[in-house]
Short mmCIF file of C-alpha atoms and ligand atoms in Angstrom, two decimals:
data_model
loop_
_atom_site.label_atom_id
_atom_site.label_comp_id
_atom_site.label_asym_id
_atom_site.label_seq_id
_atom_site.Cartn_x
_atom_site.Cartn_y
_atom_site.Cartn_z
CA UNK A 238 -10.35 201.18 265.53
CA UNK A 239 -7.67 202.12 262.95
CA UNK A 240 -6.97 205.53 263.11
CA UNK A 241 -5.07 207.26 259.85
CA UNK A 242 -3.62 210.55 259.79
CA UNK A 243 -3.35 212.69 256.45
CA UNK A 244 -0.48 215.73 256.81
CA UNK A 245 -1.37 218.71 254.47
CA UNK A 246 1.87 219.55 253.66
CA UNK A 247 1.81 220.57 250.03
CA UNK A 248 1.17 224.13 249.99
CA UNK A 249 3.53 226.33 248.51
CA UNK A 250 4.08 229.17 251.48
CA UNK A 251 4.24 232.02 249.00
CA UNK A 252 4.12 234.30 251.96
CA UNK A 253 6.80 232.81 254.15
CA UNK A 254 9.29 234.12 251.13
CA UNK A 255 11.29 231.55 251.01
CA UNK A 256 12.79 229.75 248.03
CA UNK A 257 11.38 226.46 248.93
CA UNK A 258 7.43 225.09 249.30
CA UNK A 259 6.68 226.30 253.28
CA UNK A 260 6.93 222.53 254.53
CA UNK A 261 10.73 222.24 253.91
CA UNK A 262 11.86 225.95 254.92
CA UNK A 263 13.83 225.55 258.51
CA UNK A 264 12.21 225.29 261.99
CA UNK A 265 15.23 224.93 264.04
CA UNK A 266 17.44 222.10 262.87
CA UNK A 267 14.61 220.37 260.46
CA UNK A 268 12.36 221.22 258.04
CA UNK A 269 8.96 222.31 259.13
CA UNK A 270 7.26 219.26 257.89
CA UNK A 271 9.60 217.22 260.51
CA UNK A 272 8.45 218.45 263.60
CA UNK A 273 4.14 217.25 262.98
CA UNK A 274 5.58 214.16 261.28
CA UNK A 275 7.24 212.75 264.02
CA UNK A 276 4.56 213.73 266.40
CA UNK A 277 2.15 212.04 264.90
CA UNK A 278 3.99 208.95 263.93
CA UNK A 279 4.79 209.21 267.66
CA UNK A 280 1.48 209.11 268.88
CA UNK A 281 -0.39 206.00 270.53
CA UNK A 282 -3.55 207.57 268.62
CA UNK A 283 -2.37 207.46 264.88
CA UNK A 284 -1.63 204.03 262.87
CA UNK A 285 -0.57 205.38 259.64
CA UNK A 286 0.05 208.65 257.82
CA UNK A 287 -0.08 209.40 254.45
CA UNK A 288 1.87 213.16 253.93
CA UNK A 289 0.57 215.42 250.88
CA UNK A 290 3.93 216.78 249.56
CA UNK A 291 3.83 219.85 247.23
CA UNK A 292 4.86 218.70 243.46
CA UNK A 293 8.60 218.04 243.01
CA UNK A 294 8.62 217.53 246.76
CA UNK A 295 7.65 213.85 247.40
CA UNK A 296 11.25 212.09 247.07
CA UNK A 297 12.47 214.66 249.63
CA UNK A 298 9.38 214.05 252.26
CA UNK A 299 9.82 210.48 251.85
CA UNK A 300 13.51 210.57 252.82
CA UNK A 301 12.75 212.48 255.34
CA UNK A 302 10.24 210.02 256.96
CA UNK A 303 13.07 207.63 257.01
CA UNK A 304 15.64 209.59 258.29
CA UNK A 305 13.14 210.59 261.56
CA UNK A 306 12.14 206.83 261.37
CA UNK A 307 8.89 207.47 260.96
CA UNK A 308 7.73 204.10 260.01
CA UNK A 309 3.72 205.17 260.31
CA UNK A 310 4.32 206.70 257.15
CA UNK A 311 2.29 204.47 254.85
CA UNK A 312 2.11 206.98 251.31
CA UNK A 313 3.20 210.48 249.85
CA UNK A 314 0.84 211.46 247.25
CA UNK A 315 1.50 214.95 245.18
CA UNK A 316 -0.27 217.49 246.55
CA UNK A 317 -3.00 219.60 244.56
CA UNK A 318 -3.80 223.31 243.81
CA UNK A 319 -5.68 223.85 246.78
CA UNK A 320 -5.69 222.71 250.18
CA UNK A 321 -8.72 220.73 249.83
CA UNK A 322 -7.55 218.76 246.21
CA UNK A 323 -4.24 217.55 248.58
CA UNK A 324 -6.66 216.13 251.23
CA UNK A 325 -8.57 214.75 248.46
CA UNK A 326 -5.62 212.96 247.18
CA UNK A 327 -4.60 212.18 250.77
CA UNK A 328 -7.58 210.67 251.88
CA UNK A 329 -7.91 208.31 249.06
CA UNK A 330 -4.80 206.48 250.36
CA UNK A 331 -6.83 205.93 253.01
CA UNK A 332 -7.80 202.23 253.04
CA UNK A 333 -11.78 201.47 253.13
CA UNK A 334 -11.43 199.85 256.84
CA UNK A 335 -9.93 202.94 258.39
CA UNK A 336 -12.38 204.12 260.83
CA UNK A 337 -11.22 207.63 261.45
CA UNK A 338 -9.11 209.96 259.15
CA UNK A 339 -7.29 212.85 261.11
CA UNK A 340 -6.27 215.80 259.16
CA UNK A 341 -3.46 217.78 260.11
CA UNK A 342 -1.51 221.22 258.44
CA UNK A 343 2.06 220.42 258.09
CA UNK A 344 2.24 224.43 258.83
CA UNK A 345 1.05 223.88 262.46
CA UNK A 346 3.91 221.96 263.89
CA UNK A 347 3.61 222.26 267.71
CA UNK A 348 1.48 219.46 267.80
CA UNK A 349 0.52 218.34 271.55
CA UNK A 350 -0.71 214.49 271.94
CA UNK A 351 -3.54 215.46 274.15
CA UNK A 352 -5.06 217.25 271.23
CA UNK A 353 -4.89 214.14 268.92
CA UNK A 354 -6.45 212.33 272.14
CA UNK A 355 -9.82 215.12 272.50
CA UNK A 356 -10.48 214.75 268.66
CA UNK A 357 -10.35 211.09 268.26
CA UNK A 358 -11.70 210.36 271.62
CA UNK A 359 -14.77 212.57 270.86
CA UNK A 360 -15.45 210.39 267.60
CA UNK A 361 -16.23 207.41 270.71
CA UNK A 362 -18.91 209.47 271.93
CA UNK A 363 -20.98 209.74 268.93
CA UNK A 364 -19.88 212.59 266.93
CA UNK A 365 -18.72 212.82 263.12
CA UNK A 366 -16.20 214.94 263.67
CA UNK A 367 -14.39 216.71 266.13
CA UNK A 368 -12.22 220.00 265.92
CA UNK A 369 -9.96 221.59 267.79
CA UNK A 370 -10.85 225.23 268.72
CA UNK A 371 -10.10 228.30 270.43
CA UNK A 372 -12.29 231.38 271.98
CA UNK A 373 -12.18 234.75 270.25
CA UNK A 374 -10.22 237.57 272.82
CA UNK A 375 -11.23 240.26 270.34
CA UNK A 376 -14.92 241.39 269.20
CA UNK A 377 -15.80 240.45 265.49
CA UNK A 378 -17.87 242.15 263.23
CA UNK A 379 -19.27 241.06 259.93
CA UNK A 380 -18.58 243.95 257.07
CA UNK A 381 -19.44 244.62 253.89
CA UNK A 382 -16.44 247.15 252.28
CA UNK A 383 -15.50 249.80 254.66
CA UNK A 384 -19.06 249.63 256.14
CA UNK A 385 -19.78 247.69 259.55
CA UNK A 386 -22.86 245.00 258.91
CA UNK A 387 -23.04 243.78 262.37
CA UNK A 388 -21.05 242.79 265.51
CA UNK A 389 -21.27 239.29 266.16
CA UNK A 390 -21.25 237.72 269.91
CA UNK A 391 -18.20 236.28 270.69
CA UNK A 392 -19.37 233.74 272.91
CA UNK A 393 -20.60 232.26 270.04
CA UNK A 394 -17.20 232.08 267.88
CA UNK A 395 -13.86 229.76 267.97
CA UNK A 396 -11.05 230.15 265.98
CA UNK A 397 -10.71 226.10 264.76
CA UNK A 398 -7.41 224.65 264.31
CA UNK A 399 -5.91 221.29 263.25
CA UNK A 400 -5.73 218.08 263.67
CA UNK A 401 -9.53 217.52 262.59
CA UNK A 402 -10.96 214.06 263.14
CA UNK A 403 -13.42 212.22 261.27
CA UNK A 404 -15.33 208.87 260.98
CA UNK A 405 -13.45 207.71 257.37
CA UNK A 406 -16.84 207.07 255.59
CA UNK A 407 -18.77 210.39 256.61
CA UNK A 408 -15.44 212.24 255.31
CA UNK A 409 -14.96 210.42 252.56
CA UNK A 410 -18.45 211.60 251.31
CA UNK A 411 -18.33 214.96 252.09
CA UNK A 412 -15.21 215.75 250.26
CA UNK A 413 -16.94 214.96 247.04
CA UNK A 414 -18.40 218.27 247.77
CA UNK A 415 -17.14 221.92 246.86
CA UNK A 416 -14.21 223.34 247.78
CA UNK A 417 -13.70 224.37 251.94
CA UNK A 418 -11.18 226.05 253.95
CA UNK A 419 -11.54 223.24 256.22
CA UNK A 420 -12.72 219.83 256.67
CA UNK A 421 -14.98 220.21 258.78
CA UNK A 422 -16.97 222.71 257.09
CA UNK A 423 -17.47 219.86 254.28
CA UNK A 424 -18.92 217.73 256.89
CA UNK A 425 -21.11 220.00 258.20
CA UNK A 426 -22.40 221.17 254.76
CA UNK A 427 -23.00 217.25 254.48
CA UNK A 428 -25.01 217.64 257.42
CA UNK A 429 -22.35 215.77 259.54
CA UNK A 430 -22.20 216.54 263.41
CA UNK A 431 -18.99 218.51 264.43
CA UNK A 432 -18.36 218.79 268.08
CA UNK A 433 -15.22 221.26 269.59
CA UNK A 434 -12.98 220.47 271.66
CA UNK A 435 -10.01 222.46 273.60
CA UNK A 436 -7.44 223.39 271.29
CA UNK A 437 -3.82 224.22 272.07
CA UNK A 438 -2.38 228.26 271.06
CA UNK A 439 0.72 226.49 270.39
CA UNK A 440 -0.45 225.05 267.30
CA UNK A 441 -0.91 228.39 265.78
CA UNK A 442 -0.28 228.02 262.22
CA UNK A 443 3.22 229.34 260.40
CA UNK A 444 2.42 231.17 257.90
CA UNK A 445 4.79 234.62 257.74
CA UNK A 446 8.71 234.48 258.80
CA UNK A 447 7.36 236.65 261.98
CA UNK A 448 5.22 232.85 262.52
CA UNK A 449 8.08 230.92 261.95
CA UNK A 450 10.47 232.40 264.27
CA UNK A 451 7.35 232.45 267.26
CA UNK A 452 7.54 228.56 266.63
CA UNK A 453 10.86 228.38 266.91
CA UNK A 454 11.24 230.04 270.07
CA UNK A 455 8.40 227.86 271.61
CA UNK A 456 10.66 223.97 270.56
O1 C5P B 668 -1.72 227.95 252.97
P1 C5P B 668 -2.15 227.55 254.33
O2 C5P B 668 -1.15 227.88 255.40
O3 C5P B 668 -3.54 227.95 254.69
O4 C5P B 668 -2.19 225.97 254.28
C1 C5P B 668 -2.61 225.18 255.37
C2 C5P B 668 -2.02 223.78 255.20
O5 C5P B 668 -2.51 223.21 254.00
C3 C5P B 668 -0.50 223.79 255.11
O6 C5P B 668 0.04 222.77 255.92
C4 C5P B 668 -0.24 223.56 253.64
O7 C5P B 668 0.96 222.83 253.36
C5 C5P B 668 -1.45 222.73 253.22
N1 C5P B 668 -1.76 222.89 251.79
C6 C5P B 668 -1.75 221.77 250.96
N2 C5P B 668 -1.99 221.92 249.61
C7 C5P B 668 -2.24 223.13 249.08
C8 C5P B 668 -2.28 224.29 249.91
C9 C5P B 668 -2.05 224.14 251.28
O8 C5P B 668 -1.50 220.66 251.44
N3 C5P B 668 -2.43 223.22 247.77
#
């Protein structure tokens, strides 16, 4: 069972402030996009990765690769507008006898092994995908404007992270569908079956400098 990993690594971290695309500001000694890219090439779970690089960005992500040795690293397509055209143009490096495509966000670096393991070893049992996930300390409620619609019950909500696995084919057809904030929601809307698994809260995403400096502390 090959397994391929695509790294969404192409956005452009507007709100990290920085004067470079969020993948290549500094998490301790590296770039950001170093620390998930050598975890993953790293991991007895992944074959081959294919990184999403924002535009302009791709000879720089390459050499990286090669300076980490990351020899899983198979492609580095340009990234797109949103996250879901860069998975798009990840996932069709993906050759047609990969059985499972695991998507990962470049902006979640701390990226534990045993994860990987729940999400592909979940596909084994059955599933379409599997997602790692989180419960919900706080109460939610749904709102519409300043006005409170309804409070929602919290045993019934997770807070979904990456990496996201996937049989190739199923994924491969439901990205042909409208734009998502996640995978997985394309494979549900395809009427895929999604099962969660434990996540990790150390692969909280980076997305302010307040993020980044969490991270760092936590390397
Ligand atoms: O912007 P946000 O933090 O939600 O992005 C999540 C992940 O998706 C990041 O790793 C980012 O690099 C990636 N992304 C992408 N292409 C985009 C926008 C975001 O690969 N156009």
């Amino acid at each position: 069972m090959s397994v391929w990993a695509v790294l969404a690594a192409a956005g452009s971290g507007e709100r990290l402030g920085a004067d470079r695309p969020k993948a290549f500001v500094r998490l301790g000694e590296q770039p950001l996009l170093a620390e998930s890219l050598a975890r993953l090439d790293a991991s007895d779970w992944v074959d081959a990765i294919v990184v999403a690089a924002p535009p302009g960005w791709e000879e720089p992500a390459i050499l990286l690769a090669e300076e980490l040795g990351c020899g899983k690293v198979s492609a580095c397509v340009t990234g797109g507008a949103t996250r879901a055209d860069s998975v798009r143009l990840g996932v069709a490096e993906v050759p047609a006898d990969a059985a499972v495509v695991l998507v990962h966000d470049a902006a979640r670096p701390l990226l534990d092994d045993a994860v990987v393991e729940r999400v592909v070893t979940a596909l084994g049992e059955g599933w379409d995908g599997a997602v790692p996930t989180l419960p919900i300390p706080d109460t939610v409620k749904r709102v519409d404007g300043e006005q409170v619609l309804e409070t929602l019950r919290r045993d019934e909500l997770r807070v979904v992270q990456t990496p996201q696995a996937f049989v190739a084919d199923i994924l491969r057809k439901a990205l042909s569908g409208s734009d998502w904030t996640d995978c997985s929601a394309a494979v549900e809307a395809a009427g895929g079956r999604v099962r969660i698994v434990d996540g990790d809260p150390r692969l909280a995403k980076v997305t302010d400098a307040a993020d980044l400096d969490r991270v760092a502390a936590l390397l």
